[in-house]
Every structure is written in C-alpha cells, then in structure tokens.
CSV table of C-alpha atoms in Angstrom, one decimal:
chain,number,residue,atom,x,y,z
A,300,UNK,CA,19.5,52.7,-52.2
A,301,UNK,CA,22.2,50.2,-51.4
A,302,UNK,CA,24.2,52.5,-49.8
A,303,UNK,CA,22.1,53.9,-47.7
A,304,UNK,CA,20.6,51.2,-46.4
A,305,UNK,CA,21.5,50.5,-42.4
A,306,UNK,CA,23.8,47.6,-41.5
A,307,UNK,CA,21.3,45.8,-39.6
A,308,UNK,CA,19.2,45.4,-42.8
A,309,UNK,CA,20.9,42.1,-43.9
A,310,UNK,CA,21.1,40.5,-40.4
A,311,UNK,CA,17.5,40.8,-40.0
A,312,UNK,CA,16.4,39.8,-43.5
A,313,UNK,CA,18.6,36.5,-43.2
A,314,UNK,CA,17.3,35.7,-39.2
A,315,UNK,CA,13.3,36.3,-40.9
A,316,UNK,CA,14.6,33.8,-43.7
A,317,UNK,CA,16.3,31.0,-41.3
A,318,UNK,CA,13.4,31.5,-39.0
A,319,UNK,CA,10.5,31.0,-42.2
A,320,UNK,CA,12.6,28.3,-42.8
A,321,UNK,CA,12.5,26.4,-40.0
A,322,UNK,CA,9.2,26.8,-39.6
A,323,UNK,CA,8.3,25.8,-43.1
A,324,UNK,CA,10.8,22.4,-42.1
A,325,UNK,CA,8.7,21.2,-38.6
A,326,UNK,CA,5.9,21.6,-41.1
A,327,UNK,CA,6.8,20.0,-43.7
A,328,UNK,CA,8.7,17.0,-41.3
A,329,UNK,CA,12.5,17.5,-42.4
A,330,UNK,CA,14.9,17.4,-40.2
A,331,UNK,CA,17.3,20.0,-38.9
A,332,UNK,CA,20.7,18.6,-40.0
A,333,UNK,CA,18.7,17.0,-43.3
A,334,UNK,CA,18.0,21.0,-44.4
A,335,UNK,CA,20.5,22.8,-42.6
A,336,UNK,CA,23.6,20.9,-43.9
A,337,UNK,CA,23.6,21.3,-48.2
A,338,UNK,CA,23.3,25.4,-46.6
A,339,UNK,CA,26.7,25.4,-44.7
C-alpha cells in the first residue's frame, strides 16, 4: 500500500490538515502565531 501510493498523497493530506486547521482556529478565536508556533 505504502509503496504504491503517489508522492502527492502526503502533500495533500498535510495542506487538507493545515487548512481544517485554520479554519477550526478563526472558529474557535486563536490566533495564528498562538497555534502555529508549538507546530514549527
């Protein structure tokens, strides 16, 4: 499964996350630097 999967998988998985994400943060009120930070 693994290897077959295309490399464009990941990239698009993590983007659908980061975007979920910041979504879910205007939403909820947090700030950008406040969530994005602890992540980097």
């Amino acid at each position: 499964m693994l290897e077959t999967t295309a490399w464009w998988v990941w990239p698009v998985i993590l983007f659908v996350f980061t975007f979920l994400l910041g979504i879910l943060a205007v939403m909820a009120g947090v700030g950008g630097g406040v969530l994005f930070v602890p992540l980097v």
